[in-house]
Amino acid sequence: MNDATEVALPGGNVGGVVRVGDTVRRPTGPWTPAVHRLLAYLAESGLPGVPRVLGFDDREREILEFLPGQSYGEEVPDDVLAAAMRWLREYHRVVASYRPEGVVQWRTSRSVLGLDEIICMHDFGYYNWIGSENGFSGVIDWDMAGPGVPLDDIAFTAWNTVPLAMPIPPEYAAARVTLMADAYGDDVTPLDILHGAPLRAQRSARVIRAGQDAGDPGMLNLAKVGEPERSERRSRELIERIPDIAGYL
């Protein structure tokens, strides 16, 4: 690939992301400095599978390291889901020591990090996972990072990658959340994940609506796929299915 050639990258609903050589160029926003500080901390900590920040181009887009490999589709195998949960547990362990001071502007909030909070990835789904011939290898698209608790990331993964957002057979859903809990460990239970998923989906819906009201281009683009109404509807449907799923746990 010619270093000057721009190739639009697939995946996600926000748009505007291109590859140029061994770099990725992305639109920026008021949250970008906070995300860059987070990514720099993760790189310094030696966490694998995180793109390095390389600066900005003459169009004021951020320049990030391109992570080689392939993105995953909607049907994520069990071994990949388990590997992703082990990576997420390590990310949470590393980021627990990252304590930005004062009020920080993230994409979805402007706040001080609470004593019981960490910086969550907040978009930990299959569409942001990279795989190599050795399996799960990295995570891209960190723009949604911000304060939260570990279950926020875990429940979000269950929502979009089990996927509890869809009316899958209850026994399959139970097996997948059990796999997630076993792989993540740290006393997280399948019931924690199951009950957390619709609450996390409702949070996403609130964030998307607030972003749309504020004119965030990425959030406005999500209206093309029916958000946030789709997540609101599906979260209500999941709440109705929870007793059937829990019966298999």
PDB file of C-alpha atoms in Angstrom:
ATOM      1  CA  MET A   1       0.000   0.000   0.000  1.00  0.00           C
ATOM      2  CA  ASN A   2       1.298   3.438  -0.979  1.00  0.00           C
ATOM      3  CA  ASP A   3       1.873   5.517   2.157  1.00  0.00           C
ATOM      4  CA  ALA A   4      -0.319   8.295   0.725  1.00  0.00           C
ATOM      5  CA  THR A   5      -3.229   6.033  -0.258  1.00  0.00           C
ATOM      6  CA  GLU A   6      -6.295   6.257   1.987  1.00  0.00           C
ATOM      7  CA  VAL A   7      -8.398   3.129   2.372  1.00  0.00           C
ATOM      8  CA  ALA A   8     -11.674   3.326   4.279  1.00  0.00           C
ATOM      9  CA  LEU A   9     -11.744   0.803   7.103  1.00  0.00           C
ATOM     10  CA  PRO A  10     -14.860  -1.347   7.582  1.00  0.00           C
ATOM     11  CA  GLY A  11     -16.717  -1.855  10.826  1.00  0.00           C
ATOM     12  CA  GLY A  12     -18.624   0.334  13.219  1.00  0.00           C
ATOM     13  CA  ASN A  13     -21.269   2.931  12.460  1.00  0.00           C
ATOM     14  CA  VAL A  14     -19.421   6.169  13.130  1.00  0.00           C
ATOM     15  CA  GLY A  15     -17.398   6.408   9.905  1.00  0.00           C
ATOM     16  CA  GLY A  16     -14.496   8.555   8.799  1.00  0.00           C
ATOM     17  CA  VAL A  17     -11.745   6.085   9.716  1.00  0.00           C
ATOM     18  CA  VAL A  18      -9.104   5.333   7.054  1.00  0.00           C
ATOM     19  CA  ARG A  19      -5.844   3.443   6.771  1.00  0.00           C
ATOM     20  CA  VAL A  20      -2.765   5.178   5.387  1.00  0.00           C
ATOM     21  CA  GLY A  21       0.212   2.845   5.163  1.00  0.00           C
ATOM     22  CA  ASP A  22       0.822   1.372   8.590  1.00  0.00           C
ATOM     23  CA  THR A  23      -1.272   4.039  10.301  1.00  0.00           C
ATOM     24  CA  VAL A  24      -4.927   4.760  10.973  1.00  0.00           C
ATOM     25  CA  ARG A  25      -6.387   8.266  10.674  1.00  0.00           C
ATOM     26  CA  ARG A  26      -9.468   9.140  12.685  1.00  0.00           C
ATOM     27  CA  PRO A  27     -11.575  12.265  13.314  1.00  0.00           C
ATOM     28  CA  THR A  28     -10.929  13.901  16.678  1.00  0.00           C
ATOM     29  CA  GLY A  29     -13.022  15.667  19.280  1.00  0.00           C
ATOM     30  CA  PRO A  30     -12.782  17.311  22.703  1.00  0.00           C
ATOM     31  CA  TRP A  31     -12.283  13.848  24.207  1.00  0.00           C
ATOM     32  CA  THR A  32      -9.183  13.033  22.129  1.00  0.00           C
ATOM     33  CA  PRO A  33      -6.530  14.360  24.588  1.00  0.00           C
ATOM     34  CA  ALA A  34      -7.957  12.189  27.394  1.00  0.00           C
ATOM     35  CA  VAL A  35      -8.029   9.105  25.171  1.00  0.00           C
ATOM     36  CA  HIS A  36      -4.456   9.735  24.024  1.00  0.00           C
ATOM     37  CA  ARG A  37      -3.246   9.984  27.614  1.00  0.00           C
ATOM     38  CA  LEU A  38      -4.980   6.698  28.388  1.00  0.00           C
ATOM     39  CA  LEU A  39      -3.462   4.931  25.380  1.00  0.00           C
ATOM     40  CA  ALA A  40      -0.015   6.288  26.259  1.00  0.00           C
ATOM     41  CA  TYR A  41      -0.363   4.939  29.785  1.00  0.00           C
ATOM     42  CA  LEU A  42      -1.402   1.512  28.498  1.00  0.00           C
ATOM     43  CA  ALA A  43       1.549   1.447  26.093  1.00  0.00           C
ATOM     44  CA  GLU A  44       3.961   2.399  28.877  1.00  0.00           C
ATOM     45  CA  SER A  45       2.446  -0.330  31.058  1.00  0.00           C
ATOM     46  CA  GLY A  46       3.197  -2.946  28.399  1.00  0.00           C
ATOM     47  CA  LEU A  47      -0.395  -4.015  27.781  1.00  0.00           C
ATOM     48  CA  PRO A  48      -0.418  -5.812  24.411  1.00  0.00           C
ATOM     49  CA  GLY A  49      -2.933  -5.203  21.671  1.00  0.00           C
ATOM     50  CA  VAL A  50      -3.418  -1.453  22.065  1.00  0.00           C
ATOM     51  CA  PRO A  51      -2.684   0.992  19.208  1.00  0.00           C
ATOM     52  CA  ARG A  52       0.017   3.574  19.877  1.00  0.00           C
ATOM     53  CA  VAL A  53      -0.652   7.259  19.361  1.00  0.00           C
ATOM     54  CA  LEU A  54       1.581   8.769  16.669  1.00  0.00           C
ATOM     55  CA  GLY A  55       0.317  12.360  16.543  1.00  0.00           C
ATOM     56  CA  PHE A  56      -1.889  14.305  14.113  1.00  0.00           C
ATOM     57  CA  ASP A  57      -1.873  14.842  10.356  1.00  0.00           C
ATOM     58  CA  ASP A  58      -2.307  18.068   8.393  1.00  0.00           C
ATOM     59  CA  ARG A  59      -6.083  17.536   8.399  1.00  0.00           C
ATOM     60  CA  GLU A  60      -6.076  17.477  12.204  1.00  0.00           C
ATOM     61  CA  ARG A  61      -6.949  13.788  12.314  1.00  0.00           C
ATOM     62  CA  GLU A  62      -5.298  11.641  14.940  1.00  0.00           C
ATOM     63  CA  ILE A  63      -2.671   9.181  13.709  1.00  0.00           C
ATOM     64  CA  LEU A  64      -2.671   5.785  15.368  1.00  0.00           C
ATOM     65  CA  GLU A  65      -0.658   2.637  14.830  1.00  0.00           C
ATOM     66  CA  PHE A  66      -2.421   0.150  12.548  1.00  0.00           C
ATOM     67  CA  LEU A  67      -2.882  -3.166  14.340  1.00  0.00           C
ATOM     68  CA  PRO A  68      -2.352  -5.971  11.824  1.00  0.00           C
ATOM     69  CA  GLY A  69      -4.891  -8.759  11.601  1.00  0.00           C
ATOM     70  CA  GLN A  70      -8.562  -9.176  10.833  1.00  0.00           C
ATOM     71  CA  SER A  71     -11.659  -7.913  12.582  1.00  0.00           C
ATOM     72  CA  TYR A  72     -14.233 -10.420  13.776  1.00  0.00           C
ATOM     73  CA  GLY A  73     -17.751 -10.916  12.479  1.00  0.00           C
ATOM     74  CA  GLU A  74     -20.959 -11.255  14.474  1.00  0.00           C
ATOM     75  CA  GLU A  75     -20.521 -14.976  15.169  1.00  0.00           C
ATOM     76  CA  VAL A  76     -17.597 -15.002  17.592  1.00  0.00           C
ATOM     77  CA  PRO A  77     -16.297 -18.469  18.514  1.00  0.00           C
ATOM     78  CA  ASP A  78     -16.183 -19.471  22.161  1.00  0.00           C
ATOM     79  CA  ASP A  79     -12.388 -19.542  22.272  1.00  0.00           C
ATOM     80  CA  VAL A  80     -12.172 -15.979  20.971  1.00  0.00           C
ATOM     81  CA  LEU A  81     -14.787 -14.760  23.450  1.00  0.00           C
ATOM     82  CA  ALA A  82     -12.867 -16.404  26.297  1.00  0.00           C
ATOM     83  CA  ALA A  83      -9.564 -14.892  25.137  1.00  0.00           C
ATOM     84  CA  ALA A  84     -11.181 -11.463  24.893  1.00  0.00           C
ATOM     85  CA  MET A  85     -12.458 -11.741  28.454  1.00  0.00           C
ATOM     86  CA  ARG A  86      -9.006 -12.693  29.726  1.00  0.00           C
ATOM     87  CA  TRP A  87      -7.564  -9.669  27.917  1.00  0.00           C
ATOM     88  CA  LEU A  88     -10.279  -7.459  29.401  1.00  0.00           C
ATOM     89  CA  ARG A  89      -9.466  -8.677  32.910  1.00  0.00           C
ATOM     90  CA  GLU A  90      -5.814  -7.750  32.343  1.00  0.00           C
ATOM     91  CA  TYR A  91      -6.809  -4.355  30.953  1.00  0.00           C
ATOM     92  CA  HIS A  92      -8.913  -3.688  34.051  1.00  0.00           C
ATOM     93  CA  ARG A  93      -6.013  -4.723  36.277  1.00  0.00           C
ATOM     94  CA  VAL A  94      -3.597  -2.388  34.490  1.00  0.00           C
ATOM     95  CA  VAL A  95      -5.949   0.581  34.193  1.00  0.00           C
ATOM     96  CA  ALA A  96      -6.940   0.411  37.860  1.00  0.00           C
ATOM     97  CA  SER A  97      -3.657   2.230  38.586  1.00  0.00           C
ATOM     98  CA  TYR A  98      -4.441   5.008  36.097  1.00  0.00           C
ATOM     99  CA  ARG A  99      -5.946   7.860  38.109  1.00  0.00           C
ATOM    100  CA  PRO A 100      -6.257  11.063  36.062  1.00  0.00           C
ATOM    101  CA  GLU A 101      -6.618  14.064  38.338  1.00  0.00           C
ATOM    102  CA  GLY A 102      -9.369  16.646  38.292  1.00  0.00           C
ATOM    103  CA  VAL A 103     -12.195  17.061  35.825  1.00  0.00           C
ATOM    104  CA  VAL A 104     -11.541  15.232  32.543  1.00  0.00           C
ATOM    105  CA  GLN A 105     -13.435  15.625  29.280  1.00  0.00           C
ATOM    106  CA  TRP A 106     -14.367  12.233  27.844  1.00  0.00           C
ATOM    107  CA  ARG A 107     -16.684  11.685  24.898  1.00  0.00           C
ATOM    108  CA  THR A 108     -19.713  10.862  27.035  1.00  0.00           C
ATOM    109  CA  SER A 109     -18.949  12.742  30.249  1.00  0.00           C
ATOM    110  CA  ARG A 110     -16.999  15.520  31.886  1.00  0.00           C
ATOM    111  CA  SER A 111     -16.199  14.324  35.360  1.00  0.00           C
ATOM    112  CA  VAL A 112     -13.785  13.416  38.122  1.00  0.00           C
ATOM    113  CA  LEU A 113     -12.920   9.722  38.370  1.00  0.00           C
ATOM    114  CA  GLY A 114     -14.745   8.227  41.350  1.00  0.00           C
ATOM    115  CA  LEU A 115     -12.934   6.229  44.005  1.00  0.00           C
ATOM    116  CA  ASP A 116     -14.822   3.094  42.948  1.00  0.00           C
ATOM    117  CA  GLU A 117     -14.339   3.709  39.221  1.00  0.00           C
ATOM    118  CA  ILE A 118     -11.782   2.857  36.564  1.00  0.00           C
ATOM    119  CA  ILE A 119     -11.492   4.042  32.968  1.00  0.00           C
ATOM    120  CA  CYS A 120     -13.586   1.550  31.018  1.00  0.00           C
ATOM    121  CA  MET A 121     -13.160   0.903  27.322  1.00  0.00           C
ATOM    122  CA  HIS A 122     -16.967   1.242  26.956  1.00  0.00           C
ATOM    123  CA  ASP A 123     -17.054  -0.223  23.442  1.00  0.00           C
ATOM    124  CA  PHE A 124     -15.669  -3.714  24.005  1.00  0.00           C
ATOM    125  CA  GLY A 125     -17.449  -5.636  21.265  1.00  0.00           C
ATOM    126  CA  TYR A 126     -16.441  -8.054  18.522  1.00  0.00           C
ATOM    127  CA  TYR A 127     -16.390  -5.256  15.909  1.00  0.00           C
ATOM    128  CA  ASN A 128     -13.491  -3.618  17.771  1.00  0.00           C
ATOM    129  CA  TRP A 129     -11.472  -6.819  18.257  1.00  0.00           C
ATOM    130  CA  ILE A 130      -8.538  -7.785  16.070  1.00  0.00           C
ATOM    131  CA  GLY A 131      -7.430 -11.357  15.510  1.00  0.00           C
ATOM    132  CA  SER A 132      -4.291 -12.925  14.081  1.00  0.00           C
ATOM    133  CA  GLU A 133      -3.388 -16.499  13.220  1.00  0.00           C
ATOM    134  CA  ASN A 134      -2.803 -16.971  16.944  1.00  0.00           C
ATOM    135  CA  GLY A 135      -6.290 -15.777  17.892  1.00  0.00           C
ATOM    136  CA  PHE A 136      -7.474 -12.631  19.684  1.00  0.00           C
ATOM    137  CA  SER A 137      -4.708 -10.038  19.496  1.00  0.00           C
ATOM    138  CA  GLY A 138      -5.926  -6.476  20.027  1.00  0.00           C
ATOM    139  CA  VAL A 139      -8.563  -3.816  20.537  1.00  0.00           C
ATOM    140  CA  ILE A 140      -9.227  -0.716  18.437  1.00  0.00           C
ATOM    141  CA  ASP A 141     -11.538   2.328  18.532  1.00  0.00           C
ATOM    142  CA  TRP A 142     -11.059   3.749  22.027  1.00  0.00           C
ATOM    143  CA  ASP A 143     -13.068   6.942  21.568  1.00  0.00           C
ATOM    144  CA  MET A 144     -15.817   5.896  23.960  1.00  0.00           C
ATOM    145  CA  ALA A 145     -13.453   5.291  26.905  1.00  0.00           C
ATOM    146  CA  GLY A 146     -14.384   6.935  30.176  1.00  0.00           C
ATOM    147  CA  PRO A 147     -15.233   6.353  33.843  1.00  0.00           C
ATOM    148  CA  GLY A 148     -17.176   3.274  34.867  1.00  0.00           C
ATOM    149  CA  VAL A 149     -16.908  -0.006  36.730  1.00  0.00           C
ATOM    150  CA  PRO A 150     -15.558  -3.295  35.340  1.00  0.00           C
ATOM    151  CA  LEU A 151     -19.020  -4.808  34.951  1.00  0.00           C
ATOM    152  CA  ASP A 152     -19.865  -2.043  32.479  1.00  0.00           C
ATOM    153  CA  ASP A 153     -17.372  -3.458  29.976  1.00  0.00           C
ATOM    154  CA  ILE A 154     -18.251  -7.087  30.725  1.00  0.00           C
ATOM    155  CA  ALA A 155     -22.000  -6.530  30.409  1.00  0.00           C
ATOM    156  CA  PHE A 156     -21.536  -4.575  27.185  1.00  0.00           C
ATOM    157  CA  THR A 157     -19.651  -7.518  25.696  1.00  0.00           C
ATOM    158  CA  ALA A 158     -22.466  -9.844  26.725  1.00  0.00           C
ATOM    159  CA  TRP A 159     -24.970  -7.510  25.107  1.00  0.00           C
ATOM    160  CA  ASN A 160     -23.314  -7.335  21.697  1.00  0.00           C
ATOM    161  CA  THR A 161     -21.157 -10.448  21.450  1.00  0.00           C
ATOM    162  CA  VAL A 162     -22.989 -13.276  23.293  1.00  0.00           C
ATOM    163  CA  PRO A 163     -25.196 -11.657  21.872  1.00  0.00           C
ATOM    164  CA  LEU A 164     -27.890 -11.040  24.488  1.00  0.00           C
ATOM    165  CA  ALA A 165     -29.268  -8.227  22.337  1.00  0.00           C
ATOM    166  CA  MET A 166     -30.685 -10.896  20.046  1.00  0.00           C
ATOM    167  CA  PRO A 167     -33.370 -13.525  20.832  1.00  0.00           C
ATOM    168  CA  ILE A 168     -30.919 -16.433  20.936  1.00  0.00           C
ATOM    169  CA  PRO A 169     -31.886 -19.744  22.606  1.00  0.00           C
ATOM    170  CA  PRO A 170     -31.786 -19.377  26.402  1.00  0.00           C
ATOM    171  CA  GLU A 171     -29.517 -22.374  26.926  1.00  0.00           C
ATOM    172  CA  TYR A 172     -26.985 -20.921  24.467  1.00  0.00           C
ATOM    173  CA  ALA A 173     -27.148 -17.516  26.131  1.00  0.00           C
ATOM    174  CA  ALA A 174     -26.573 -19.137  29.535  1.00  0.00           C
ATOM    175  CA  ALA A 175     -23.588 -21.095  28.232  1.00  0.00           C
ATOM    176  CA  ARG A 176     -22.003 -17.994  26.744  1.00  0.00           C
ATOM    177  CA  VAL A 177     -22.366 -15.797  29.848  1.00  0.00           C
ATOM    178  CA  THR A 178     -21.003 -18.690  31.934  1.00  0.00           C
ATOM    179  CA  LEU A 179     -18.007 -18.903  29.605  1.00  0.00           C
ATOM    180  CA  MET A 180     -17.477 -15.167  29.996  1.00  0.00           C
ATOM    181  CA  ALA A 181     -17.635 -15.313  33.787  1.00  0.00           C
ATOM    182  CA  ASP A 182     -15.244 -18.269  33.951  1.00  0.00           C
ATOM    183  CA  ALA A 183     -12.745 -16.606  31.601  1.00  0.00           C
ATOM    184  CA  TYR A 184     -12.845 -13.226  33.362  1.00  0.00           C
ATOM    185  CA  GLY A 185     -12.825 -14.623  36.906  1.00  0.00           C
ATOM    186  CA  ASP A 186     -12.468 -12.191  39.795  1.00  0.00           C
ATOM    187  CA  ASP A 187     -15.756 -13.353  41.379  1.00  0.00           C
ATOM    188  CA  VAL A 188     -17.886 -12.118  38.465  1.00  0.00           C
ATOM    189  CA  THR A 189     -20.869 -14.461  38.128  1.00  0.00           C
ATOM    190  CA  PRO A 190     -23.027 -15.347  35.123  1.00  0.00           C
ATOM    191  CA  LEU A 191     -25.998 -13.739  36.880  1.00  0.00           C
ATOM    192  CA  ASP A 192     -24.023 -10.512  37.359  1.00  0.00           C
ATOM    193  CA  ILE A 193     -23.423 -10.414  33.627  1.00  0.00           C
ATOM    194  CA  LEU A 194     -26.967 -11.407  32.682  1.00  0.00           C
ATOM    195  CA  HIS A 195     -28.628  -8.763  34.847  1.00  0.00           C
ATOM    196  CA  GLY A 196     -26.011  -6.160  33.936  1.00  0.00           C
ATOM    197  CA  ALA A 197     -26.500  -6.436  30.169  1.00  0.00           C
ATOM    198  CA  PRO A 198     -29.868  -4.653  29.793  1.00  0.00           C
ATOM    199  CA  LEU A 199     -28.795  -1.935  32.230  1.00  0.00           C
ATOM    200  CA  ARG A 200     -25.646  -1.371  30.176  1.00  0.00           C
ATOM    201  CA  ALA A 201     -27.694  -1.255  26.977  1.00  0.00           C
ATOM    202  CA  GLN A 202     -29.948   1.360  28.534  1.00  0.00           C
ATOM    203  CA  ARG A 203     -26.866   3.408  29.437  1.00  0.00           C
ATOM    204  CA  SER A 204     -25.734   3.195  25.811  1.00  0.00           C
ATOM    205  CA  ALA A 205     -29.122   4.440  24.665  1.00  0.00           C
ATOM    206  CA  ARG A 206     -28.914   7.431  27.010  1.00  0.00           C
ATOM    207  CA  VAL A 207     -25.393   8.238  25.853  1.00  0.00           C
ATOM    208  CA  ILE A 208     -26.337   8.018  22.183  1.00  0.00           C
ATOM    209  CA  ARG A 209     -29.389  10.237  22.635  1.00  0.00           C
ATOM    210  CA  ALA A 210     -27.402  12.817  24.590  1.00  0.00           C
ATOM    211  CA  GLY A 211     -24.713  12.797  21.899  1.00  0.00           C
ATOM    212  CA  GLN A 212     -27.290  13.248  19.170  1.00  0.00           C
ATOM    213  CA  ASP A 213     -28.858  16.143  21.040  1.00  0.00           C
ATOM    214  CA  ALA A 214     -25.387  17.707  21.342  1.00  0.00           C
ATOM    215  CA  GLY A 215     -24.697  17.271  17.620  1.00  0.00           C
ATOM    216  CA  ASP A 216     -21.938  14.633  17.913  1.00  0.00           C
ATOM    217  CA  PRO A 217     -21.497  13.459  14.275  1.00  0.00           C
ATOM    218  CA  GLY A 218     -20.685   9.892  15.289  1.00  0.00           C
ATOM    219  CA  MET A 219     -23.752   9.602  17.480  1.00  0.00           C
ATOM    220  CA  LEU A 220     -25.934  11.193  14.811  1.00  0.00           C
ATOM    221  CA  ASN A 221     -24.676   8.576  12.358  1.00  0.00           C
ATOM    222  CA  LEU A 222     -26.000   5.841  14.653  1.00  0.00           C
ATOM    223  CA  ALA A 223     -29.520   7.007  13.837  1.00  0.00           C
ATOM    224  CA  LYS A 224     -29.027   5.291  10.458  1.00  0.00           C
ATOM    225  CA  VAL A 225     -29.138   1.920  12.234  1.00  0.00           C
ATOM    226  CA  GLY A 226     -32.060   2.882  14.435  1.00  0.00           C
ATOM    227  CA  GLU A 227     -30.263   3.996  17.569  1.00  0.00           C
ATOM    228  CA  PRO A 228     -31.011   4.648  20.361  1.00  0.00           C
ATOM    229  CA  GLU A 229     -34.543   3.273  19.923  1.00  0.00           C
ATOM    230  CA  ARG A 230     -33.211  -0.131  18.872  1.00  0.00           C
ATOM    231  CA  SER A 231     -31.196  -0.590  22.065  1.00  0.00           C
ATOM    232  CA  GLU A 232     -34.103   0.610  24.196  1.00  0.00           C
ATOM    233  CA  ARG A 233     -36.467  -1.907  22.588  1.00  0.00           C
ATOM    234  CA  ARG A 234     -34.031  -4.784  22.732  1.00  0.00           C
ATOM    235  CA  SER A 235     -33.142  -4.111  26.378  1.00  0.00           C
ATOM    236  CA  ARG A 236     -36.831  -4.381  27.306  1.00  0.00           C
ATOM    237  CA  GLU A 237     -37.079  -7.634  25.393  1.00  0.00           C
ATOM    238  CA  LEU A 238     -33.992  -9.019  27.138  1.00  0.00           C
ATOM    239  CA  ILE A 239     -35.420  -8.221  30.572  1.00  0.00           C
ATOM    240  CA  GLU A 240     -38.414 -10.381  29.659  1.00  0.00           C
ATOM    241  CA  ARG A 241     -36.106 -13.253  28.602  1.00  0.00           C
ATOM    242  CA  ILE A 242     -33.842 -13.164  31.670  1.00  0.00           C
ATOM    243  CA  PRO A 243     -35.879 -15.673  33.753  1.00  0.00           C
ATOM    244  CA  ASP A 244     -35.695 -18.272  30.959  1.00  0.00           C
ATOM    245  CA  ILE A 245     -31.934 -17.767  30.553  1.00  0.00           C
ATOM    246  CA  ALA A 246     -31.329 -17.820  34.313  1.00  0.00           C
ATOM    247  CA  GLY A 247     -33.084 -21.182  34.472  1.00  0.00           C
ATOM    248  CA  TYR A 248     -30.101 -22.704  32.639  1.00  0.00           C
ATOM    249  CA  LEU A 249     -27.461 -21.225  34.959  1.00  0.00           C
TER     250      LEU A 249
END
